[in-house]
GROMACS .gro file of C-alpha atoms in nm:
model
  271
    1UNK     CA    1  15.369  -1.709  -1.683
    2UNK     CA    2  15.022  -1.608  -1.569
    3UNK     CA    3  14.733  -1.740  -1.777
    4UNK     CA    4  14.501  -1.475  -1.913
    5UNK     CA    5  14.128  -1.481  -1.971
    6UNK     CA    6  13.947  -1.805  -1.897
    7UNK     CA    7  14.243  -2.030  -1.976
    8UNK     CA    8  14.204  -2.353  -1.777
    9UNK     CA    9  13.880  -2.221  -1.625
   10UNK     CA   10  13.588  -2.346  -1.840
   11UNK     CA   11  13.342  -2.371  -1.549
   12UNK     CA   12  13.407  -2.010  -1.448
   13UNK     CA   13  13.351  -1.904  -1.807
   14UNK     CA   14  13.021  -2.093  -1.815
   15UNK     CA   15  12.913  -1.925  -1.489
   16UNK     CA   16  12.985  -1.578  -1.625
   17UNK     CA   17  12.803  -1.647  -1.951
   18UNK     CA   18  12.506  -1.801  -1.768
   19UNK     CA   19  12.484  -1.504  -1.528
   20UNK     CA   20  12.471  -1.253  -1.812
   21UNK     CA   21  12.244  -1.464  -2.034
   22UNK     CA   22  12.003  -1.538  -1.748
   23UNK     CA   23  11.965  -1.170  -1.665
   24UNK     CA   24  11.899  -1.084  -2.031
   25UNK     CA   25  11.640  -1.361  -2.068
   26UNK     CA   26  11.464  -1.255  -1.747
   27UNK     CA   27  11.445  -0.897  -1.874
   28UNK     CA   28  11.321  -0.989  -2.222
   29UNK     CA   29  11.056  -1.230  -2.092
   30UNK     CA   30  10.951  -1.000  -1.806
   31UNK     CA   31  10.987  -1.277  -1.547
   32UNK     CA   32  11.200  -1.098  -1.288
   33UNK     CA   33  10.915  -1.096  -1.038
   34UNK     CA   34  10.934  -1.477  -1.024
   35UNK     CA   35  11.289  -1.468  -0.891
   36UNK     CA   36  11.320  -1.276  -0.565
   37UNK     CA   37  11.165  -1.381  -0.234
   38UNK     CA   38  10.931  -1.189  -0.006
   39UNK     CA   39  10.850  -1.400   0.296
   40UNK     CA   40  10.506  -1.246   0.297
   41UNK     CA   41  10.327  -1.300   0.065
   42UNK     CA   42  10.537  -1.544  -0.143
   43UNK     CA   43  10.603  -1.807   0.124
   44UNK     CA   44  10.345  -1.747   0.394
   45UNK     CA   45  10.041  -1.655   0.182
   46UNK     CA   46  10.097  -1.797  -0.168
   47UNK     CA   47  10.301  -2.100  -0.054
   48UNK     CA   48  10.542  -2.056  -0.346
   49UNK     CA   49  10.810  -2.276  -0.197
   50UNK     CA   50  10.968  -2.336  -0.537
   51UNK     CA   51  11.124  -1.992  -0.497
   52UNK     CA   52  11.355  -2.141  -0.235
   53UNK     CA   53  11.541  -2.321  -0.514
   54UNK     CA   54  11.513  -2.064  -0.794
   55UNK     CA   55  11.605  -1.735  -0.625
   56UNK     CA   56  11.986  -1.790  -0.650
   57UNK     CA   57  11.980  -1.845  -1.027
   58UNK     CA   58  11.962  -1.495  -1.179
   59UNK     CA   59  12.036  -1.135  -1.079
   60UNK     CA   60  11.756  -0.893  -1.146
   61UNK     CA   61  11.940  -0.566  -1.208
   62UNK     CA   62  12.236  -0.462  -1.418
   63UNK     CA   63  12.446  -0.341  -1.125
   64UNK     CA   64  12.444  -0.682  -0.958
   65UNK     CA   65  12.513  -0.851  -1.291
   66UNK     CA   66  12.820  -0.631  -1.340
   67UNK     CA   67  12.961  -0.683  -0.990
   68UNK     CA   68  12.872  -1.052  -0.988
   69UNK     CA   69  13.032  -1.137  -1.322
   70UNK     CA   70  13.347  -0.938  -1.247
   71UNK     CA   71  13.381  -1.118  -0.914
   72UNK     CA   72  13.331  -1.457  -1.079
   73UNK     CA   73  13.596  -1.367  -1.334
   74UNK     CA   74  13.832  -1.280  -1.051
   75UNK     CA   75  13.757  -1.608  -0.872
   76UNK     CA   76  13.855  -1.819  -1.174
   77UNK     CA   77  14.190  -1.865  -0.999
   78UNK     CA   78  14.015  -2.104  -0.759
   79UNK     CA   79  13.918  -2.328  -1.049
   80UNK     CA   80  14.277  -2.327  -1.173
   81UNK     CA   81  14.394  -2.419  -0.825
   82UNK     CA   82  14.138  -2.694  -0.763
   83UNK     CA   83  14.072  -2.817  -1.112
   84UNK     CA   84  13.743  -2.792  -1.302
   85UNK     CA   85  13.596  -3.110  -1.157
   86UNK     CA   86  13.636  -3.013  -0.791
   87UNK     CA   87  13.528  -2.655  -0.868
   88UNK     CA   88  13.207  -2.769  -1.038
   89UNK     CA   89  13.146  -3.027  -0.763
   90UNK     CA   90  13.173  -2.751  -0.503
   91UNK     CA   91  12.910  -2.541  -0.682
   92UNK     CA   92  12.666  -2.831  -0.721
   93UNK     CA   93  12.712  -2.986  -0.377
   94UNK     CA   94  12.680  -2.658  -0.186
   95UNK     CA   95  12.383  -2.530  -0.389
   96UNK     CA   96  12.128  -2.682  -0.153
   97UNK     CA   97  12.293  -2.497   0.138
   98UNK     CA   98  12.338  -2.162  -0.036
   99UNK     CA   99  11.982  -2.180  -0.169
  100UNK     CA  100  11.790  -2.287   0.141
  101UNK     CA  101  11.972  -2.141   0.441
  102UNK     CA  102  11.938  -1.766   0.357
  103UNK     CA  103  11.559  -1.765   0.303
  104UNK     CA  104  11.497  -2.001   0.596
  105UNK     CA  105  11.716  -1.783   0.817
  106UNK     CA  106  11.526  -1.476   0.700
  107UNK     CA  107  11.183  -1.630   0.752
  108UNK     CA  108  11.243  -1.806   1.083
  109UNK     CA  109  11.482  -1.574   1.270
  110UNK     CA  110  11.553  -1.236   1.112
  111UNK     CA  111  11.199  -1.141   1.007
  112UNK     CA  112  11.041  -1.216   1.347
  113UNK     CA  113  11.319  -1.030   1.528
  114UNK     CA  114  11.269  -0.727   1.304
  115UNK     CA  115  10.890  -0.739   1.356
  116UNK     CA  116  10.834  -0.802   0.985
  117UNK     CA  117  11.041  -0.511   0.858
  118UNK     CA  118  11.308  -0.732   0.695
  119UNK     CA  119  11.101  -0.930   0.451
  120UNK     CA  120  11.289  -0.922   0.119
  121UNK     CA  121  11.567  -1.143  -0.022
  122UNK     CA  122  11.706  -1.028  -0.359
  123UNK     CA  123  11.760  -1.280  -0.634
  124UNK     CA  124  12.100  -1.388  -0.756
  125UNK     CA  125  12.392  -1.619  -0.670
  126UNK     CA  126  12.533  -1.385  -0.405
  127UNK     CA  127  12.567  -1.663  -0.146
  128UNK     CA  128  12.755  -1.885  -0.394
  129UNK     CA  129  12.991  -1.602  -0.489
  130UNK     CA  130  13.076  -1.535  -0.125
  131UNK     CA  131  13.126  -1.906  -0.058
  132UNK     CA  132  13.383  -1.903  -0.339
  133UNK     CA  133  13.528  -1.578  -0.204
  134UNK     CA  134  13.592  -1.752   0.129
  135UNK     CA  135  13.803  -2.009  -0.059
  136UNK     CA  136  13.991  -1.726  -0.229
  137UNK     CA  137  14.054  -1.560   0.107
  138UNK     CA  138  14.183  -1.882   0.264
  139UNK     CA  139  14.393  -2.029  -0.017
  140UNK     CA  140  14.537  -1.746  -0.227
  141UNK     CA  141  14.832  -1.574  -0.055
  142UNK     CA  142  14.900  -1.203  -0.084
  143UNK     CA  143  15.209  -1.074  -0.266
  144UNK     CA  144  15.290  -0.770  -0.054
  145UNK     CA  145  15.164  -0.537   0.219
  146UNK     CA  146  15.128  -0.162   0.217
  147UNK     CA  147  15.010   0.103   0.458
  148UNK     CA  148  14.774   0.393   0.398
  149UNK     CA  149  14.842   0.703   0.607
  150UNK     CA  150  14.693   1.051   0.616
  151UNK     CA  151  15.028   1.231   0.641
  152UNK     CA  152  15.379   1.200   0.503
  153UNK     CA  153  15.546   1.109   0.831
  154UNK     CA  154  15.385   0.770   0.890
  155UNK     CA  155  15.587   0.682   1.200
  156UNK     CA  156  15.544   0.801   1.555
  157UNK     CA  157  15.814   0.921   1.793
  158UNK     CA  158  15.865   0.569   1.929
  159UNK     CA  159  15.929   0.433   1.577
  160UNK     CA  160  15.595   0.256   1.533
  161UNK     CA  161  15.418   0.297   1.201
  162UNK     CA  162  15.056   0.410   1.198
  163UNK     CA  163  14.789   0.399   0.932
  164UNK     CA  164  14.575   0.134   0.765
  165UNK     CA  165  14.771  -0.181   0.681
  166UNK     CA  166  14.649  -0.352   0.362
  167UNK     CA  167  14.763  -0.637   0.141
  168UNK     CA  168  14.775  -0.686  -0.234
  169UNK     CA  169  14.440  -0.870  -0.209
  170UNK     CA  170  14.255  -0.575  -0.052
  171UNK     CA  171  14.121  -0.438  -0.381
  172UNK     CA  172  13.991  -0.783  -0.472
  173UNK     CA  173  13.720  -0.747  -0.207
  174UNK     CA  174  13.581  -0.416  -0.332
  175UNK     CA  175  13.354  -0.565  -0.599
  176UNK     CA  176  13.208  -0.832  -0.368
  177UNK     CA  177  13.155  -0.564  -0.104
  178UNK     CA  178  12.952  -0.359  -0.351
  179UNK     CA  179  12.750  -0.671  -0.429
  180UNK     CA  180  12.682  -0.735  -0.060
  181UNK     CA  181  12.567  -0.374  -0.010
  182UNK     CA  182  12.359  -0.350  -0.327
  183UNK     CA  183  12.019  -0.432  -0.174
  184UNK     CA  184  12.046  -0.412   0.202
  185UNK     CA  185  11.969  -0.593   0.421
  186UNK     CA  186  11.880  -0.895   0.209
  187UNK     CA  187  12.198  -0.890   0.000
  188UNK     CA  188  12.409  -0.872   0.317
  189UNK     CA  189  12.225  -1.173   0.460
  190UNK     CA  190  12.298  -1.381   0.150
  191UNK     CA  191  12.661  -1.265   0.145
  192UNK     CA  192  12.715  -1.342   0.515
  193UNK     CA  193  12.560  -1.687   0.488
  194UNK     CA  194  12.770  -1.765   0.181
  195UNK     CA  195  13.091  -1.657   0.356
  196UNK     CA  196  13.014  -1.878   0.658
  197UNK     CA  197  12.925  -2.172   0.435
  198UNK     CA  198  13.253  -2.130   0.249
  199UNK     CA  199  13.455  -2.169   0.568
  200UNK     CA  200  13.227  -2.449   0.688
  201UNK     CA  201  13.316  -2.633   0.365
  202UNK     CA  202  13.685  -2.593   0.444
  203UNK     CA  203  13.628  -2.734   0.794
  204UNK     CA  204  13.435  -3.028   0.644
  205UNK     CA  205  13.121  -2.928   0.834
  206UNK     CA  206  12.881  -2.959   0.539
  207UNK     CA  207  12.769  -3.321   0.492
  208UNK     CA  208  12.798  -3.458   0.141
  209UNK     CA  209  13.010  -3.178  -0.005
  210UNK     CA  210  13.380  -3.231   0.057
  211UNK     CA  211  13.441  -3.577  -0.091
  212UNK     CA  212  13.163  -3.586  -0.348
  213UNK     CA  213  13.265  -3.529  -0.710
  214UNK     CA  214  13.077  -3.496  -1.037
  215UNK     CA  215  13.126  -3.782  -1.284
  216UNK     CA  216  13.399  -3.722  -1.540
  217UNK     CA  217  13.162  -3.752  -1.835
  218UNK     CA  218  12.959  -3.447  -1.724
  219UNK     CA  219  13.260  -3.220  -1.776
  220UNK     CA  220  13.379  -3.409  -2.081
  221UNK     CA  221  13.684  -3.520  -1.890
  222UNK     CA  222  13.691  -3.891  -1.979
  223UNK     CA  223  13.934  -3.847  -2.266
  224UNK     CA  224  14.145  -3.607  -2.061
  225UNK     CA  225  14.156  -3.856  -1.772
  226UNK     CA  226  14.262  -4.131  -2.012
  227UNK     CA  227  14.541  -3.910  -2.148
  228UNK     CA  228  14.657  -3.830  -1.796
  229UNK     CA  229  14.647  -4.198  -1.696
  230UNK     CA  230  14.843  -4.294  -2.008
  231UNK     CA  231  15.097  -4.020  -1.940
  232UNK     CA  232  15.128  -4.130  -1.578
  233UNK     CA  233  15.183  -4.494  -1.675
  234UNK     CA  234  15.442  -4.393  -1.932
  235UNK     CA  235  15.625  -4.174  -1.683
  236UNK     CA  236  15.616  -4.449  -1.420
  237UNK     CA  237  15.755  -4.695  -1.676
  238UNK     CA  238  16.035  -4.460  -1.772
  239UNK     CA  239  16.115  -4.399  -1.406
  240UNK     CA  240  16.124  -4.775  -1.343
  241UNK     CA  241  16.355  -4.835  -1.639
  242UNK     CA  242  16.581  -4.550  -1.526
  243UNK     CA  243  16.606  -4.692  -1.174
  244UNK     CA  244  16.683  -5.039  -1.314
  245UNK     CA  245  16.963  -4.898  -1.529
  246UNK     CA  246  17.107  -4.711  -1.231
  247UNK     CA  247  17.090  -5.027  -1.018
  248UNK     CA  248  17.261  -5.242  -1.280
  249UNK     CA  249  17.522  -4.973  -1.336
  250UNK     CA  250  17.589  -4.957  -0.965
  251UNK     CA  251  17.619  -5.332  -0.939
  252UNK     CA  252  17.851  -5.344  -1.242
  253UNK     CA  253  18.067  -5.073  -1.090
  254UNK     CA  254  18.079  -5.266  -0.763
  255UNK     CA  255  18.186  -5.583  -0.947
  256UNK     CA  256  18.455  -5.397  -1.138
  257UNK     CA  257  18.575  -5.229  -0.822
  258UNK     CA  258  18.581  -5.567  -0.646
  259UNK     CA  259  18.801  -5.731  -0.914
  260UNK     CA  260  19.039  -5.439  -0.946
  261UNK     CA  261  19.051  -5.393  -0.570
  262UNK     CA  262  19.138  -5.760  -0.519
  263UNK     CA  263  19.420  -5.741  -0.777
  264UNK     CA  264  19.563  -5.430  -0.604
  265UNK     CA  265  19.528  -5.591  -0.262
  266UNK     CA  266  19.754  -5.875  -0.373
  267UNK     CA  267  20.037  -5.626  -0.421
  268UNK     CA  268  19.952  -5.455  -0.090
  269UNK     CA  269  19.995  -5.782   0.092
  270UNK     CA  270  19.639  -5.798   0.224
  271UNK     CA  271  19.504  -6.133   0.337
   0.00000   0.00000   0.00000
């Protein structure tokens, strides 16, 4: 049975709530202009390097909040697959990469190549969402395939089908696509970097991310770990007792078979 809502996905629920709450607070306090990055003047003139760490925290418009939260809700299946501890560890350990690489890439490479025309990086956790989307793409299998065709007869004379072949996961990428196209070209830069970082994480190319885990107490998982350890020890004990009973039963059967077999062998004339 499929779990509904945020069942077994508390970190995803916290992300969605934080995304919505952060956008509301930024609007009420009129602090949105502190969030996005313009290479000039923010970094080159004002030297506001703290923006390199704060720009991924909050979306600044309602459209991005809608697409971002719906995508995070969809990606809760990754937390159920990995577990909350690994999921939260992924978010924390890759934050330094998703936060620093897009603005540095924009300032050092893309802006000079565009002769200063590409200067803006929109705020919001777009890179993180696409890093999670890369895990969804790689780990969640599709259920079926279907083909979109412009006419009824979707096969050619040689028997080959034509049209656009899609899978059951195709519609899952529509919301992230809207998010990547929301504020071009900056949003596409963040999305592309996040996607690449997601696959780099799977290839173990990001130092300090794959094996690192948050402590259990941060997620309130100490009691849960103790319950799991107790359950594991109890199951191992029951399995050991069951194997001992089976062994003794097998040995008892062998002894009984040996005595009865010897008595029968006397009548068969065996030596």
